[in-house]
Short mmCIF file of C-alpha atoms in Angstrom, two decimals:
data_model
loop_
_atom_site.label_atom_id
_atom_site.label_comp_id
_atom_site.label_asym_id
_atom_site.label_seq_id
_atom_site.Cartn_x
_atom_site.Cartn_y
_atom_site.Cartn_z
CA MET A 1 -37.97 -34.27 -24.12
CA LYS A 2 -36.47 -33.27 -20.76
CA LYS A 3 -34.03 -30.87 -22.42
CA LEU A 4 -36.83 -29.37 -24.56
CA PHE A 5 -38.97 -28.85 -21.45
CA LEU A 6 -36.10 -27.17 -19.62
CA SER A 7 -35.38 -24.93 -22.59
CA LEU A 8 -39.02 -23.85 -22.75
CA MET A 9 -39.01 -23.16 -19.02
CA LEU A 10 -35.84 -21.10 -19.41
CA VAL A 11 -37.46 -19.06 -22.19
CA ALA A 12 -40.45 -18.34 -19.96
CA ALA A 13 -38.32 -17.51 -16.94
CA PHE A 14 -35.98 -15.37 -18.98
CA ALA A 15 -38.87 -13.33 -20.39
CA MET A 16 -40.47 -12.89 -16.98
CA SER A 17 -37.31 -12.20 -15.02
CA PHE A 18 -35.49 -9.93 -17.45
CA VAL A 19 -38.12 -7.24 -17.80
CA SER A 20 -36.77 -4.61 -15.42
CA CYS A 21 -37.23 -1.98 -18.14
CA GLU A 22 -40.94 -2.84 -18.31
CA LYS A 23 -41.86 -2.85 -14.63
CA LYS A 24 -43.95 -0.19 -13.01
CA THR A 25 -42.17 1.72 -10.31
CA THR A 26 -43.19 1.66 -6.67
CA GLU A 27 -46.51 3.38 -5.93
CA SER A 28 -46.43 6.36 -3.61
CA GLU A 29 -49.17 8.10 -1.66
CA THR A 30 -47.32 11.41 -1.66
CA HIS A 31 -45.51 11.57 -5.01
CA SER A 32 -46.95 11.53 -8.53
CA GLN A 33 -44.19 9.29 -10.01
CA THR A 34 -43.90 11.60 -13.02
CA PHE A 35 -41.52 13.97 -14.73
CA THR A 36 -42.37 16.84 -17.06
CA LEU A 37 -41.03 18.76 -20.01
CA GLY A 38 -42.97 21.94 -20.60
CA GLU A 39 -46.68 21.13 -20.32
CA THR A 40 -46.22 17.42 -21.05
CA SER A 41 -46.14 14.95 -18.15
CA TYR A 42 -44.61 11.48 -18.39
CA SER A 43 -45.02 8.51 -16.08
CA ILE A 44 -41.82 7.13 -14.57
CA ASP A 45 -41.84 3.48 -15.61
CA ASN A 46 -38.12 2.81 -15.05
CA ALA A 47 -35.76 4.04 -12.34
CA ILE A 48 -32.13 2.91 -12.42
CA THR A 49 -28.62 4.01 -11.58
CA ILE A 50 -25.82 3.64 -14.12
CA GLU A 51 -22.53 3.25 -12.29
CA ASN A 52 -18.85 3.22 -13.26
CA ILE A 53 -19.28 5.47 -16.32
CA GLN A 54 -15.89 5.83 -17.98
CA TYR A 55 -15.58 9.34 -19.42
CA ASN A 56 -12.58 11.50 -20.30
CA GLY A 57 -10.26 8.84 -18.91
CA SER A 58 -12.13 8.74 -15.60
CA GLN A 59 -14.31 6.10 -13.97
CA ASN A 60 -15.83 8.54 -11.55
CA TYR A 61 -19.23 9.31 -13.09
CA ASN A 62 -22.59 7.86 -12.06
CA ALA A 63 -26.10 8.62 -13.25
CA ILE A 64 -29.74 8.31 -12.26
CA VAL A 65 -32.14 7.57 -15.12
CA LEU A 66 -35.90 8.05 -14.78
CA SER A 67 -37.75 7.14 -17.96
CA GLN A 68 -41.10 6.32 -19.42
CA SER A 69 -42.00 3.40 -21.64
CA GLN A 70 -40.77 -0.10 -22.27
CA MET A 71 -37.25 -0.17 -23.71
CA THR A 72 -36.74 -3.90 -24.18
CA GLY A 73 -38.76 -6.77 -25.59
CA GLU A 74 -40.74 -7.07 -28.79
CA ASN A 75 -42.47 -3.75 -28.12
CA GLY A 76 -39.33 -1.95 -26.98
CA GLY A 77 -38.44 1.41 -28.41
CA LYS A 78 -37.65 4.97 -27.43
CA GLY A 79 -38.96 6.87 -24.46
CA GLU A 80 -38.48 10.28 -22.89
CA GLY A 81 -36.37 10.38 -19.74
CA VAL A 82 -34.58 12.51 -17.16
CA VAL A 83 -30.88 11.75 -16.66
CA ILE A 84 -29.02 13.20 -13.68
CA VAL A 85 -25.24 12.76 -13.98
CA PHE A 86 -22.93 13.01 -10.96
CA GLN A 87 -19.17 13.36 -11.02
CA GLY A 88 -18.25 10.85 -8.36
CA ALA A 89 -20.70 9.09 -6.09
CA ILE A 90 -24.45 9.67 -6.17
CA THR A 91 -25.10 11.48 -2.89
CA ALA A 92 -28.14 12.93 -1.21
CA GLY A 93 -28.58 16.69 -1.12
CA THR A 94 -30.07 19.72 -2.84
CA TYR A 95 -28.34 20.78 -6.05
CA ASN A 96 -28.51 23.72 -8.44
CA PRO A 97 -27.50 22.34 -11.84
CA THR A 98 -25.97 24.72 -14.39
CA PHE A 99 -24.68 24.42 -17.93
CA ASP A 100 -21.94 26.32 -19.74
CA PRO A 101 -22.03 25.60 -23.51
CA TYR A 102 -18.40 26.73 -23.79
CA ASN A 103 -17.26 24.35 -21.06
CA PRO A 104 -19.92 21.61 -20.88
CA THR A 105 -17.90 19.08 -18.90
CA VAL A 106 -17.65 21.11 -15.69
CA SER A 107 -20.08 21.74 -12.84
CA PHE A 108 -21.82 18.50 -11.88
CA PRO A 109 -24.39 17.16 -11.26
CA LYS A 110 -26.12 17.87 -14.56
CA TYR A 111 -29.82 17.41 -15.29
CA PHE A 112 -30.86 16.34 -18.79
CA VAL A 113 -34.18 15.61 -20.47
CA ALA A 114 -33.68 13.40 -23.52
CA GLU A 115 -35.16 10.69 -25.67
CA LEU A 116 -33.68 7.36 -24.61
CA GLU A 117 -33.47 3.83 -25.96
CA VAL A 118 -31.74 0.74 -24.66
CA GLU A 119 -28.49 1.49 -26.52
CA ASP A 120 -28.26 4.78 -24.60
CA ILE A 121 -28.30 2.82 -21.34
CA VAL A 122 -25.99 -0.11 -22.07
CA ASN A 123 -23.49 2.10 -23.95
CA PHE A 124 -23.96 5.25 -21.89
CA SER A 125 -22.02 8.27 -23.14
CA ILE A 126 -22.28 11.82 -21.84
CA ASP A 127 -21.04 13.14 -25.20
CA ASP A 128 -23.69 11.17 -27.11
CA LEU A 129 -26.35 12.39 -24.71
CA MET A 130 -25.39 16.04 -25.23
CA SER A 131 -25.21 15.62 -29.02
CA GLN A 132 -28.84 14.54 -29.37
CA GLU A 133 -30.83 17.04 -31.40
CA ASP A 134 -33.69 17.26 -28.90
CA VAL A 135 -31.84 17.02 -25.58
CA TYR A 136 -32.43 19.67 -22.93
CA VAL A 137 -30.14 20.55 -20.03
CA ALA A 138 -30.95 22.38 -16.79
CA SER A 139 -29.60 25.91 -16.47
CA ALA A 140 -31.62 27.13 -13.46
CA GLY A 141 -33.58 25.81 -10.49
CA SER A 142 -32.80 22.98 -8.10
CA PHE A 143 -33.49 19.32 -7.40
CA THR A 144 -33.37 17.43 -4.12
CA LEU A 145 -32.29 13.81 -3.76
CA GLU A 146 -33.04 11.80 -0.62
CA MET A 147 -31.67 8.26 -0.29
CA ASP A 148 -32.70 5.44 2.02
CA GLY A 149 -30.89 2.38 0.74
CA ASP A 150 -32.30 1.71 -2.73
CA ILE A 151 -35.28 4.01 -2.12
CA PHE A 152 -34.70 7.35 -3.82
CA THR A 153 -36.92 10.42 -3.45
CA ILE A 154 -36.34 13.08 -6.10
CA THR A 155 -38.16 16.41 -6.25
CA THR A 156 -37.49 19.65 -8.09
CA ASP A 157 -38.01 23.35 -7.65
CA GLY A 158 -38.11 25.79 -10.57
CA ILE A 159 -36.02 23.75 -13.00
CA GLU A 160 -35.52 25.46 -16.36
CA VAL A 161 -33.98 23.51 -19.23
CA GLU A 162 -32.56 24.86 -22.47
CA LYS A 163 -32.30 22.98 -25.71
CA ILE A 164 -28.61 22.34 -26.34
CA SER A 165 -28.97 22.61 -30.12
CA ASP A 166 -30.92 25.90 -29.79
CA PRO A 167 -30.40 27.60 -26.39
CA ALA A 168 -33.09 30.15 -27.21
CA ILE A 169 -35.66 27.40 -26.59
CA ILE A 170 -36.27 27.19 -22.84
CA GLU A 171 -38.78 24.92 -21.11
CA THR A 172 -39.63 24.02 -17.54
CA SER A 173 -39.08 20.54 -16.14
CA SER A 174 -39.89 18.72 -12.91
CA VAL A 175 -39.53 15.35 -11.21
CA ASP A 176 -41.69 13.95 -8.42
CA TYR A 177 -40.55 10.42 -7.63
CA GLU A 178 -40.25 8.10 -4.65
CA GLY A 179 -39.33 4.44 -5.05
CA ASP A 180 -36.80 1.73 -5.70
CA VAL A 181 -33.95 2.10 -8.15
CA ASP A 182 -32.19 -0.80 -9.86
CA ARG A 183 -28.39 -0.70 -10.01
CA TYR A 184 -26.75 -1.18 -13.40
CA ILE A 185 -22.96 -1.32 -13.02
CA LEU A 186 -20.86 -0.90 -16.14
CA ALA A 187 -17.83 -3.15 -16.53
CA THR A 188 -14.30 -1.94 -17.13
CA VAL A 189 -13.72 -3.39 -20.59
CA GLU A 190 -10.13 -3.88 -21.71
CA GLU A 191 -11.09 -5.69 -24.93
CA GLY A 192 -14.02 -7.63 -26.20
CA ASN A 193 -16.12 -8.50 -29.24
CA PHE A 194 -18.87 -10.84 -30.37
CA ASN A 195 -18.59 -11.82 -34.01
CA GLY A 196 -16.54 -8.67 -34.59
CA THR A 197 -18.93 -6.28 -32.82
CA ASN A 198 -17.49 -4.49 -29.77
CA ILE A 199 -18.64 -5.45 -26.29
CA VAL A 200 -19.35 -2.33 -24.22
CA THR A 201 -20.16 -3.91 -20.86
CA ALA A 202 -20.54 -7.26 -19.15
CA GLY A 203 -21.39 -8.78 -15.80
CA TRP A 204 -23.48 -11.37 -14.06
CA THR A 205 -26.70 -11.53 -12.14
CA ARG A 206 -29.05 -14.11 -10.67
CA TYR A 207 -32.75 -14.81 -10.84
CA GLN A 208 -35.20 -17.43 -9.61
CA ILE A 209 -36.78 -20.17 -11.73
CA MET A 210 -39.08 -22.80 -10.18
CA PHE A 211 -37.46 -22.26 -6.75
CA VAL A 212 -34.01 -22.82 -8.28
CA GLN A 213 -31.47 -19.99 -8.21
CA THR A 214 -30.06 -19.43 -11.68
CA ASN A 215 -27.09 -17.26 -12.63
CA ILE A 216 -26.46 -15.58 -15.95
CA VAL A 217 -23.17 -14.30 -17.33
CA ALA A 218 -24.05 -11.50 -19.75
CA PHE A 219 -22.17 -9.56 -22.42
CA ILE A 220 -23.73 -6.49 -24.10
CA THR A 221 -22.60 -5.28 -27.52
CA GLU A 222 -22.58 -1.69 -28.76
CA ALA A 223 -25.62 -2.60 -30.87
CA GLY A 224 -27.58 -3.45 -27.73
CA ASP A 225 -27.52 -7.23 -28.29
CA MET A 226 -26.76 -9.65 -25.48
CA VAL A 227 -24.89 -12.93 -25.32
CA GLY A 228 -25.42 -14.89 -22.13
CA TYR A 229 -24.62 -18.12 -20.35
CA THR A 230 -27.11 -19.42 -17.77
CA THR A 231 -26.20 -21.92 -15.09
CA THR A 232 -27.47 -23.21 -11.77
CA ALA A 233 -23.87 -23.63 -10.55
CA SER A 234 -22.88 -21.69 -7.44
CA PHE A 235 -21.34 -18.21 -7.90
CA ASN A 236 -20.18 -17.54 -4.35
CA ASN A 237 -17.31 -15.18 -5.18
CA GLY A 238 -17.92 -14.22 -8.79
CA ILE A 239 -17.75 -16.42 -11.86
CA PRO A 240 -15.81 -19.65 -11.24
CA GLU A 241 -12.87 -20.37 -13.50
CA GLY A 242 -13.13 -23.38 -15.78
CA THR A 243 -14.61 -24.65 -19.03
CA TYR A 244 -18.37 -24.94 -19.46
CA THR A 245 -20.52 -26.63 -22.09
CA ILE A 246 -24.23 -27.17 -22.66
CA ASP A 247 -26.21 -29.67 -20.56
CA ASN A 248 -29.63 -29.74 -18.90
CA SER A 249 -28.71 -26.96 -16.44
CA HIS A 250 -26.38 -24.87 -18.64
CA GLN A 251 -27.48 -22.88 -21.69
CA PHE A 252 -26.01 -20.28 -24.05
CA ILE A 253 -28.42 -17.49 -25.01
CA TYR A 254 -28.40 -14.73 -27.63
CA VAL A 255 -30.85 -11.81 -27.43
CA GLU A 256 -30.98 -9.58 -30.50
CA GLY A 257 -31.97 -5.94 -30.05
CA MET A 258 -32.80 -6.61 -26.39
CA ASN A 259 -35.95 -8.51 -27.38
CA ILE A 260 -35.89 -10.47 -24.13
CA LYS A 261 -39.15 -12.21 -25.08
CA ALA A 262 -37.45 -14.02 -27.96
CA PRO A 263 -34.05 -15.35 -26.86
CA LYS A 264 -32.17 -17.71 -29.16
CA PHE A 265 -30.68 -20.80 -27.54
CA ALA A 266 -27.50 -22.53 -28.70
CA SER A 267 -27.28 -26.20 -29.61
CA GLY A 268 -23.50 -26.20 -29.25
CA GLY A 269 -20.68 -24.20 -27.78
CA GLU A 270 -18.11 -23.86 -25.02
CA MET A 271 -17.07 -21.14 -22.58
CA THR A 272 -13.66 -20.86 -20.91
CA VAL A 273 -13.14 -18.57 -17.90
CA THR A 274 -9.83 -17.49 -16.35
CA LYS A 275 -9.19 -14.70 -13.85
CA ASP A 276 -6.26 -12.50 -12.82
CA GLY A 277 -7.24 -10.34 -9.87
CA GLU A 278 -10.44 -8.53 -10.88
CA ILE A 279 -9.86 -9.04 -14.60
CA TYR A 280 -11.53 -11.96 -16.37
CA THR A 281 -10.62 -13.47 -19.71
CA ILE A 282 -13.66 -15.23 -21.17
CA ASP A 283 -13.90 -16.96 -24.53
CA MET A 284 -16.98 -18.53 -26.06
CA THR A 285 -16.35 -20.69 -29.12
CA GLY A 286 -18.36 -22.91 -31.44
CA LEU A 287 -21.68 -21.24 -30.56
CA VAL A 288 -24.49 -22.53 -32.78
CA PHE A 289 -27.61 -20.42 -32.19
CA ASP A 290 -31.08 -21.21 -33.48
CA GLY A 291 -31.79 -19.31 -36.69
CA MET A 292 -28.24 -17.99 -37.09
CA ALA A 293 -26.00 -19.20 -39.91
CA GLY A 294 -22.61 -20.62 -39.05
CA THR A 295 -20.93 -20.53 -35.68
CA SER A 296 -20.42 -17.56 -33.38
CA ALA A 297 -17.54 -16.61 -31.10
CA LEU A 298 -16.98 -14.17 -28.24
CA HIS A 299 -13.79 -12.86 -26.64
CA TYR A 300 -13.76 -10.65 -23.56
CA VAL A 301 -11.16 -9.22 -21.17
CA GLY A 302 -12.36 -7.02 -18.29
CA THR A 303 -14.23 -6.91 -15.00
CA MET A 304 -17.47 -8.84 -14.46
CA PRO A 305 -19.48 -6.90 -11.86
CA TYR A 306 -22.65 -8.19 -10.28
CA PHE A 307 -25.59 -6.02 -11.29
CA GLU A 308 -29.25 -5.82 -10.28
CA PHE A 309 -30.53 -4.53 -13.59
CA PRO A 310 -30.51 -7.37 -16.12
CA PHE A 311 -31.17 -6.62 -19.79
#
């Protein structure tokens, strides 16, 4: 009965804590908290940074994503968004984004308007973004970014965006936002899969449940599913090495399609963690998840950054 109660409490806490994609952004007395495409205005429901984007052999790209709509959970889906991609660090300033269709990977930062879903975030790809049929990219105008810690203020002036698939179609776009941004740091993945599906990023984060600090080790697949391990053990300097199994304060979790309101808990399994410098080797074996046939296994080699934006 105690274990059942704890599992139910974990489900509730997981659903409440892991809803960053659903939260409303900070209210502002001076900014509308919206972005536009043509005559259509969208509320900014999510504001995040995506860091450590590995592109063209580089790890020197970072992005700001401002999007509408809920992307995770049982009602998750697609939503329109503005994506601003920097080559190197995200820095304050006023920028005049341009786009050359014959040389699209030069001249950053770039300003896109695109339809986004959770897979676009966890498996972020500049090439995939530009290949969307309905993506627009800025070719004129300017935007200004002010930064005060995690408070970003973004405004625009005369932004014009052209449709990449048909440059003759030109629209206006704008952003008027002031508020917090969550940091989502992509891992450097050397190898990894869950039941044969590639892992695209991993990391760990912490949240609060009934006044108890809980940590979760999370692995995200290219399909947007998550495998996690929750524990109340101390993570002072990253994930401790060792072997971990299920007990009243340790659980394995599987979240299909980022439906964070319906996690599956395992009734069996083991996780082994070793570390060499910044590179972890983590294996999960014998995982028996509710409603899933057979046993599951995970293998991962790569970094495990701490991130503020849990999926």
